[in-house]
PDB file of C-alpha atoms in Angstrom:
ATOM      1  CA  UNK A  87      89.714  17.176 -91.941  1.00  0.00           C
ATOM      2  CA  UNK A  88      87.226  14.704 -90.486  1.00  0.00           C
ATOM      3  CA  UNK A  89      85.362  12.573 -93.002  1.00  0.00           C
ATOM      4  CA  UNK A  90      81.585  13.248 -92.973  1.00  0.00           C
ATOM      5  CA  UNK A  91      81.076   9.494 -92.602  1.00  0.00           C
ATOM      6  CA  UNK A  92      83.381   9.220 -89.583  1.00  0.00           C
ATOM      7  CA  UNK A  93      82.107   9.307 -85.997  1.00  0.00           C
ATOM      8  CA  UNK A  94      82.487  12.538 -84.075  1.00  0.00           C
ATOM      9  CA  UNK A  95      85.701  13.230 -82.218  1.00  0.00           C
ATOM     10  CA  UNK A  96      86.210  15.746 -79.417  1.00  0.00           C
ATOM     11  CA  UNK A  97      87.391  18.357 -81.883  1.00  0.00           C
ATOM     12  CA  UNK A  98      83.993  18.364 -83.605  1.00  0.00           C
ATOM     13  CA  UNK A  99      81.899  18.899 -80.477  1.00  0.00           C
ATOM     14  CA  UNK A 100      82.088  22.704 -80.401  1.00  0.00           C
ATOM     15  CA  UNK A 101      80.818  23.015 -83.984  1.00  0.00           C
ATOM     16  CA  UNK A 102      77.454  21.419 -83.163  1.00  0.00           C
ATOM     17  CA  UNK A 103      74.338  23.575 -82.739  1.00  0.00           C
ATOM     18  CA  UNK A 104      74.136  23.794 -78.962  1.00  0.00           C
ATOM     19  CA  UNK A 105      71.980  26.955 -78.936  1.00  0.00           C
ATOM     20  CA  UNK A 106      68.795  25.549 -80.432  1.00  0.00           C
ATOM     21  CA  UNK A 107      67.799  23.513 -77.342  1.00  0.00           C
ATOM     22  CA  UNK A 108      69.613  25.388 -74.590  1.00  0.00           C
ATOM     23  CA  UNK A 109      72.763  23.298 -74.652  1.00  0.00           C
ATOM     24  CA  UNK A 110      71.147  19.901 -75.219  1.00  0.00           C
ATOM     25  CA  UNK A 111      70.985  17.631 -78.253  1.00  0.00           C
ATOM     26  CA  UNK A 112      68.645  14.638 -78.666  1.00  0.00           C
ATOM     27  CA  UNK A 113      70.624  11.407 -79.020  1.00  0.00           C
ATOM     28  CA  UNK A 114      69.060   8.266 -80.469  1.00  0.00           C
ATOM     29  CA  UNK A 115      70.874   5.016 -79.724  1.00  0.00           C
ATOM     30  CA  UNK A 116      70.880   2.069 -82.116  1.00  0.00           C
ATOM     31  CA  UNK A 117      72.200  -1.429 -81.552  1.00  0.00           C
ATOM     32  CA  UNK A 118      75.452  -1.570 -83.508  1.00  0.00           C
ATOM     33  CA  UNK A 119      74.781  -5.103 -84.700  1.00  0.00           C
ATOM     34  CA  UNK A 120      71.062  -5.256 -85.429  1.00  0.00           C
ATOM     35  CA  UNK A 121      70.485  -1.496 -85.968  1.00  0.00           C
ATOM     36  CA  UNK A 122      67.449  -1.755 -83.720  1.00  0.00           C
ATOM     37  CA  UNK A 123      66.502   1.574 -82.132  1.00  0.00           C
ATOM     38  CA  UNK A 124      67.108   1.197 -78.400  1.00  0.00           C
ATOM     39  CA  UNK A 125      66.380   4.524 -76.719  1.00  0.00           C
ATOM     40  CA  UNK A 126      66.550   8.297 -76.950  1.00  0.00           C
ATOM     41  CA  UNK A 127      68.120  10.645 -74.426  1.00  0.00           C
ATOM     42  CA  UNK A 128      69.767  14.049 -74.291  1.00  0.00           C
ATOM     43  CA  UNK A 129      73.425  15.013 -74.252  1.00  0.00           C
ATOM     44  CA  UNK A 130      75.090  18.261 -73.308  1.00  0.00           C
ATOM     45  CA  UNK A 131      78.689  18.954 -74.262  1.00  0.00           C
ATOM     46  CA  UNK A 132      80.071  17.183 -71.204  1.00  0.00           C
ATOM     47  CA  UNK A 133      77.939  14.076 -71.830  1.00  0.00           C
ATOM     48  CA  UNK A 134      78.970  13.929 -75.478  1.00  0.00           C
ATOM     49  CA  UNK A 135      82.640  14.395 -74.622  1.00  0.00           C
ATOM     50  CA  UNK A 136      82.404  11.650 -71.983  1.00  0.00           C
ATOM     51  CA  UNK A 137      80.736   9.313 -74.484  1.00  0.00           C
ATOM     52  CA  UNK A 138      83.435   9.962 -77.077  1.00  0.00           C
ATOM     53  CA  UNK A 139      86.263   9.595 -74.551  1.00  0.00           C
ATOM     54  CA  UNK A 140      85.035   6.406 -72.841  1.00  0.00           C
ATOM     55  CA  UNK A 141      82.928   4.968 -75.689  1.00  0.00           C
ATOM     56  CA  UNK A 142      80.248   4.261 -73.069  1.00  0.00           C
ATOM     57  CA  UNK A 143      77.002   6.140 -73.633  1.00  0.00           C
ATOM     58  CA  UNK A 144      76.519   8.994 -71.184  1.00  0.00           C
ATOM     59  CA  UNK A 145      73.523  11.324 -71.119  1.00  0.00           C
ATOM     60  CA  UNK A 146      72.564  14.504 -69.328  1.00  0.00           C
ATOM     61  CA  UNK A 147      69.770  13.601 -66.904  1.00  0.00           C
ATOM     62  CA  UNK A 148      67.282  16.460 -66.896  1.00  0.00           C
ATOM     63  CA  UNK A 149      65.508  15.098 -63.822  1.00  0.00           C
ATOM     64  CA  UNK A 150      68.706  14.615 -61.784  1.00  0.00           C
ATOM     65  CA  UNK A 151      70.538  17.585 -63.329  1.00  0.00           C
ATOM     66  CA  UNK A 152      73.767  15.608 -63.717  1.00  0.00           C
ATOM     67  CA  UNK A 153      75.671  13.354 -66.074  1.00  0.00           C
ATOM     68  CA  UNK A 154      74.219   9.866 -66.175  1.00  0.00           C
ATOM     69  CA  UNK A 155      76.042   6.907 -67.691  1.00  0.00           C
ATOM     70  CA  UNK A 156      73.513   4.466 -69.059  1.00  0.00           C
ATOM     71  CA  UNK A 157      73.671   1.301 -66.959  1.00  0.00           C
ATOM     72  CA  UNK A 158      75.603   2.853 -64.075  1.00  0.00           C
ATOM     73  CA  UNK A 159      73.224   1.147 -61.633  1.00  0.00           C
ATOM     74  CA  UNK A 160      71.974  -1.901 -63.545  1.00  0.00           C
ATOM     75  CA  UNK A 161      75.253  -2.719 -65.259  1.00  0.00           C
ATOM     76  CA  UNK A 162      73.494  -2.721 -68.629  1.00  0.00           C
ATOM     77  CA  UNK A 163      75.850  -0.224 -70.201  1.00  0.00           C
ATOM     78  CA  UNK A 164      75.970   0.765 -73.858  1.00  0.00           C
ATOM     79  CA  UNK A 165      79.572   0.256 -74.922  1.00  0.00           C
ATOM     80  CA  UNK A 166      81.701   0.681 -78.028  1.00  0.00           C
ATOM     81  CA  UNK A 167      79.825   3.876 -78.799  1.00  0.00           C
ATOM     82  CA  UNK A 168      80.368   5.844 -81.991  1.00  0.00           C
ATOM     83  CA  UNK A 169      78.474   9.126 -82.319  1.00  0.00           C
ATOM     84  CA  UNK A 170      77.303  10.763 -85.537  1.00  0.00           C
ATOM     85  CA  UNK A 171      75.493  14.066 -86.105  1.00  0.00           C
ATOM     86  CA  UNK A 172      72.812  14.968 -88.607  1.00  0.00           C
ATOM     87  CA  UNK A 173      73.212  17.488 -91.431  1.00  0.00           C
ATOM     88  CA  UNK A 174      72.136  20.424 -89.223  1.00  0.00           C
ATOM     89  CA  UNK A 175      74.372  19.482 -86.314  1.00  0.00           C
ATOM     90  CA  UNK A 176      71.456  19.502 -83.884  1.00  0.00           C
ATOM     91  CA  UNK A 177      70.726  15.781 -83.418  1.00  0.00           C
ATOM     92  CA  UNK A 178      72.897  12.774 -82.634  1.00  0.00           C
ATOM     93  CA  UNK A 179      72.878   9.120 -83.629  1.00  0.00           C
ATOM     94  CA  UNK A 180      74.804   6.692 -81.435  1.00  0.00           C
ATOM     95  CA  UNK A 181      75.783   3.168 -82.475  1.00  0.00           C
ATOM     96  CA  UNK A 182      76.571   1.028 -79.440  1.00  0.00           C
ATOM     97  CA  UNK A 183      76.477  -2.517 -78.109  1.00  0.00           C
ATOM     98  CA  UNK A 184      74.071  -3.174 -75.211  1.00  0.00           C
ATOM     99  CA  UNK A 185      75.240  -5.311 -72.301  1.00  0.00           C
ATOM    100  CA  UNK A 186      71.666  -6.256 -71.435  1.00  0.00           C
ATOM    101  CA  UNK A 187      68.092  -4.938 -71.515  1.00  0.00           C
ATOM    102  CA  UNK A 188      68.071  -1.214 -72.257  1.00  0.00           C
ATOM    103  CA  UNK A 189      64.621  -0.260 -70.995  1.00  0.00           C
ATOM    104  CA  UNK A 190      63.952   0.130 -67.259  1.00  0.00           C
ATOM    105  CA  UNK A 191      60.988  -2.221 -67.794  1.00  0.00           C
ATOM    106  CA  UNK A 192      63.376  -5.020 -68.716  1.00  0.00           C
ATOM    107  CA  UNK A 193      62.857  -5.040 -72.473  1.00  0.00           C
ATOM    108  CA  UNK A 194      65.650  -4.921 -75.037  1.00  0.00           C
ATOM    109  CA  UNK A 195      64.462  -1.557 -76.349  1.00  0.00           C
ATOM    110  CA  UNK A 196      62.478   1.365 -74.986  1.00  0.00           C
ATOM    111  CA  UNK A 197      60.608   1.116 -78.291  1.00  0.00           C
ATOM    112  CA  UNK A 198      59.472  -2.435 -77.605  1.00  0.00           C
ATOM    113  CA  UNK A 199      56.537  -2.223 -80.006  1.00  0.00           C
ATOM    114  CA  UNK A 200      58.668  -0.951 -82.882  1.00  0.00           C
ATOM    115  CA  UNK A 201      59.328  -3.355 -85.769  1.00  0.00           C
ATOM    116  CA  UNK A 202      62.628  -5.163 -85.418  1.00  0.00           C
ATOM    117  CA  UNK A 203      64.810  -5.355 -88.512  1.00  0.00           C
ATOM    118  CA  UNK A 204      64.642  -8.978 -89.672  1.00  0.00           C
ATOM    119  CA  UNK A 205      68.204  -9.965 -90.595  1.00  0.00           C
ATOM    120  CA  UNK A 206      69.537  -7.662 -87.886  1.00  0.00           C
ATOM    121  CA  UNK A 207      68.268 -10.125 -85.279  1.00  0.00           C
ATOM    122  CA  UNK A 208      71.311 -12.251 -86.066  1.00  0.00           C
ATOM    123  CA  UNK A 209      73.274  -9.871 -83.831  1.00  0.00           C
ATOM    124  CA  UNK A 210      70.871 -10.663 -80.984  1.00  0.00           C
ATOM    125  CA  UNK A 211      71.263 -14.375 -81.702  1.00  0.00           C
ATOM    126  CA  UNK A 212      75.043 -14.001 -81.513  1.00  0.00           C
ATOM    127  CA  UNK A 213      74.759 -12.434 -78.055  1.00  0.00           C
ATOM    128  CA  UNK A 214      72.446 -15.219 -76.867  1.00  0.00           C
ATOM    129  CA  UNK A 215      74.887 -17.858 -78.113  1.00  0.00           C
ATOM    130  CA  UNK A 216      77.825 -16.100 -76.436  1.00  0.00           C
ATOM    131  CA  UNK A 217      75.919 -15.834 -73.150  1.00  0.00           C
ATOM    132  CA  UNK A 218      75.022 -19.531 -73.128  1.00  0.00           C
ATOM    133  CA  UNK A 219      78.610 -20.445 -73.844  1.00  0.00           C
ATOM    134  CA  UNK A 220      79.716 -18.563 -70.726  1.00  0.00           C
ATOM    135  CA  UNK A 221      77.461 -20.553 -68.368  1.00  0.00           C
ATOM    136  CA  UNK A 222      79.665 -23.122 -66.653  1.00  0.00           C
ATOM    137  CA  UNK A 223      78.271 -26.648 -66.710  1.00  0.00           C
ATOM    138  CA  UNK A 224      75.330 -25.724 -68.918  1.00  0.00           C
ATOM    139  CA  UNK A 225      73.587 -28.646 -70.602  1.00  0.00           C
ATOM    140  CA  UNK A 226      72.037 -26.517 -73.341  1.00  0.00           C
ATOM    141  CA  UNK A 227      72.661 -27.660 -76.906  1.00  0.00           C
ATOM    142  CA  UNK A 228      74.476 -24.413 -77.658  1.00  0.00           C
ATOM    143  CA  UNK A 229      76.829 -24.755 -74.691  1.00  0.00           C
ATOM    144  CA  UNK A 230      77.593 -28.395 -75.511  1.00  0.00           C
ATOM    145  CA  UNK A 231      78.263 -27.528 -79.142  1.00  0.00           C
ATOM    146  CA  UNK A 232      80.643 -24.719 -78.187  1.00  0.00           C
ATOM    147  CA  UNK A 233      82.407 -27.030 -75.744  1.00  0.00           C
ATOM    148  CA  UNK A 234      82.900 -29.591 -78.530  1.00  0.00           C
ATOM    149  CA  UNK A 235      85.017 -27.097 -80.447  1.00  0.00           C
ATOM    150  CA  UNK A 236      85.238 -25.642 -83.967  1.00  0.00           C
ATOM    151  CA  UNK A 237      85.787 -28.958 -85.759  1.00  0.00           C
ATOM    152  CA  UNK A 238      82.539 -30.469 -84.478  1.00  0.00           C
ATOM    153  CA  UNK A 239      80.668 -27.223 -85.127  1.00  0.00           C
ATOM    154  CA  UNK A 240      82.071 -27.054 -88.665  1.00  0.00           C
ATOM    155  CA  UNK A 241      80.864 -30.610 -89.243  1.00  0.00           C
ATOM    156  CA  UNK A 242      77.353 -29.556 -88.192  1.00  0.00           C
ATOM    157  CA  UNK A 243      77.504 -26.552 -90.524  1.00  0.00           C
ATOM    158  CA  UNK A 244      78.352 -28.904 -93.381  1.00  0.00           C
ATOM    159  CA  UNK A 245      75.490 -31.239 -92.502  1.00  0.00           C
ATOM    160  CA  UNK A 246      72.995 -28.397 -92.263  1.00  0.00           C
ATOM    161  CA  UNK A 247      74.249 -26.956 -95.555  1.00  0.00           C
ATOM    162  CA  UNK A 248      73.541 -30.239 -97.320  1.00  0.00           C
ATOM    163  CA  UNK A 249      70.061 -30.400 -95.769  1.00  0.00           C
ATOM    164  CA  UNK A 250      69.307 -26.873 -96.977  1.00  0.00           C
ATOM    165  CA  UNK A 251      70.547 -27.743-100.467  1.00  0.00           C
ATOM    166  CA  UNK A 252      68.252 -30.783-100.572  1.00  0.00           C
ATOM    167  CA  UNK A 253      65.295 -28.745 -99.327  1.00  0.00           C
ATOM    168  CA  UNK A 254      66.059 -26.056-101.883  1.00  0.00           C
ATOM    169  CA  UNK A 255      66.150 -28.584-104.711  1.00  0.00           C
ATOM    170  CA  UNK A 256      63.082 -30.647-103.872  1.00  0.00           C
ATOM    171  CA  UNK A 257      61.476 -29.438-100.641  1.00  0.00           C
ATOM    172  CA  UNK A 258      58.654 -27.067 -99.815  1.00  0.00           C
ATOM    173  CA  UNK A 259      59.115 -23.386 -99.008  1.00  0.00           C
ATOM    174  CA  UNK A 260      58.506 -24.153 -95.323  1.00  0.00           C
ATOM    175  CA  UNK A 261      61.216 -26.824 -95.380  1.00  0.00           C
ATOM    176  CA  UNK A 262      63.632 -24.359 -96.983  1.00  0.00           C
ATOM    177  CA  UNK A 263      62.909 -21.809 -94.259  1.00  0.00           C
ATOM    178  CA  UNK A 264      63.402 -24.404 -91.519  1.00  0.00           C
ATOM    179  CA  UNK A 265      66.681 -25.697 -92.942  1.00  0.00           C
ATOM    180  CA  UNK A 266      67.960 -22.168 -93.595  1.00  0.00           C
ATOM    181  CA  UNK A 267      67.248 -21.311 -89.953  1.00  0.00           C
ATOM    182  CA  UNK A 268      69.151 -24.415 -88.817  1.00  0.00           C
ATOM    183  CA  UNK A 269      72.107 -23.505 -91.017  1.00  0.00           C
ATOM    184  CA  UNK A 270      72.245 -19.874 -89.880  1.00  0.00           C
ATOM    185  CA  UNK A 271      72.088 -20.946 -86.239  1.00  0.00           C
ATOM    186  CA  UNK A 272      75.030 -23.317 -86.657  1.00  0.00           C
ATOM    187  CA  UNK A 273      76.970 -20.707 -88.641  1.00  0.00           C
ATOM    188  CA  UNK A 274      76.386 -18.291 -85.756  1.00  0.00           C
ATOM    189  CA  UNK A 275      77.754 -20.858 -83.291  1.00  0.00           C
ATOM    190  CA  UNK A 276      80.809 -21.412 -85.494  1.00  0.00           C
ATOM    191  CA  UNK A 277      81.451 -17.666 -85.698  1.00  0.00           C
ATOM    192  CA  UNK A 278      81.245 -17.433 -81.907  1.00  0.00           C
ATOM    193  CA  UNK A 279      83.691 -20.329 -81.535  1.00  0.00           C
ATOM    194  CA  UNK A 280      86.118 -18.551 -83.872  1.00  0.00           C
ATOM    195  CA  UNK A 281      85.545 -15.154 -82.199  1.00  0.00           C
ATOM    196  CA  UNK A 282      84.148 -13.658 -85.398  1.00  0.00           C
ATOM    197  CA  UNK A 283      81.210 -11.252 -85.421  1.00  0.00           C
ATOM    198  CA  UNK A 284      78.451 -10.819 -87.982  1.00  0.00           C
ATOM    199  CA  UNK A 285      79.831  -7.314 -88.504  1.00  0.00           C
ATOM    200  CA  UNK A 286      82.990  -8.917 -89.893  1.00  0.00           C
ATOM    201  CA  UNK A 287      80.969 -10.981 -92.354  1.00  0.00           C
ATOM    202  CA  UNK A 288      78.869  -8.008 -93.461  1.00  0.00           C
ATOM    203  CA  UNK A 289      82.017  -5.901 -93.847  1.00  0.00           C
ATOM    204  CA  UNK A 290      83.495  -8.523 -96.173  1.00  0.00           C
ATOM    205  CA  UNK A 291      80.309  -8.496 -98.258  1.00  0.00           C
ATOM    206  CA  UNK A 292      80.438  -4.701 -98.456  1.00  0.00           C
ATOM    207  CA  UNK A 293      84.048  -4.818 -99.641  1.00  0.00           C
ATOM    208  CA  UNK A 294      83.148  -7.313-102.362  1.00  0.00           C
ATOM    209  CA  UNK A 295      80.169  -5.217-103.450  1.00  0.00           C
ATOM    210  CA  UNK A 296      82.320  -2.085-103.625  1.00  0.00           C
ATOM    211  CA  UNK A 297      84.913  -3.876-105.759  1.00  0.00           C
ATOM    212  CA  UNK A 298      82.266  -5.119-108.178  1.00  0.00           C
ATOM    213  CA  UNK A 299      80.692  -1.647-108.404  1.00  0.00           C
ATOM    214  CA  UNK A 300      84.059  -0.062-109.165  1.00  0.00           C
ATOM    215  CA  UNK A 301      84.801  -2.578-111.906  1.00  0.00           C
ATOM    216  CA  UNK A 302      81.615  -1.775-113.834  1.00  0.00           C
TER     217      UNK A 302
END
């Protein structure tokens, strides 16, 4: 039996309520890392099955009357997709990782004016850092830091940690914010150098929280 918290598999597709909207279900896509809402489309059974099979978001285009893989023209696909259904089985939530701007107007989200979850922006920062590290010959600070390797980056993390500690002990609130931002940036660069994602860090925190909750 599939866990209610697990993403849909192909065996669960038929049990969804396909009659309510003539064979279509609304599908809202969120950024897997930041949880920012990216877009909403519609899926029929074939689109949902394709999304589950390939883990690349595929919709049913009502205007073109065919399956449409998001990013098939622009290259800005939504990959690593996991699909979940609501309690009534008539709406879908998709967690995926965008390869680039999602909106046809060039913005990261089709809901550009929507509030962006604060800490979730760290996932966006991680993508920016990774992209700068891939640019050959780049003179950006990020690229040079990545090229210097984990030991140099770790040294910078240590330095920034000390500066935050000093600001926390005797500095102003603004100084604490500034030093915390510096530290988080350098931690993000170190994670990229070690091929570790923020999801891994959050998962570790969740495990620790669960253990503490169980021990009470």
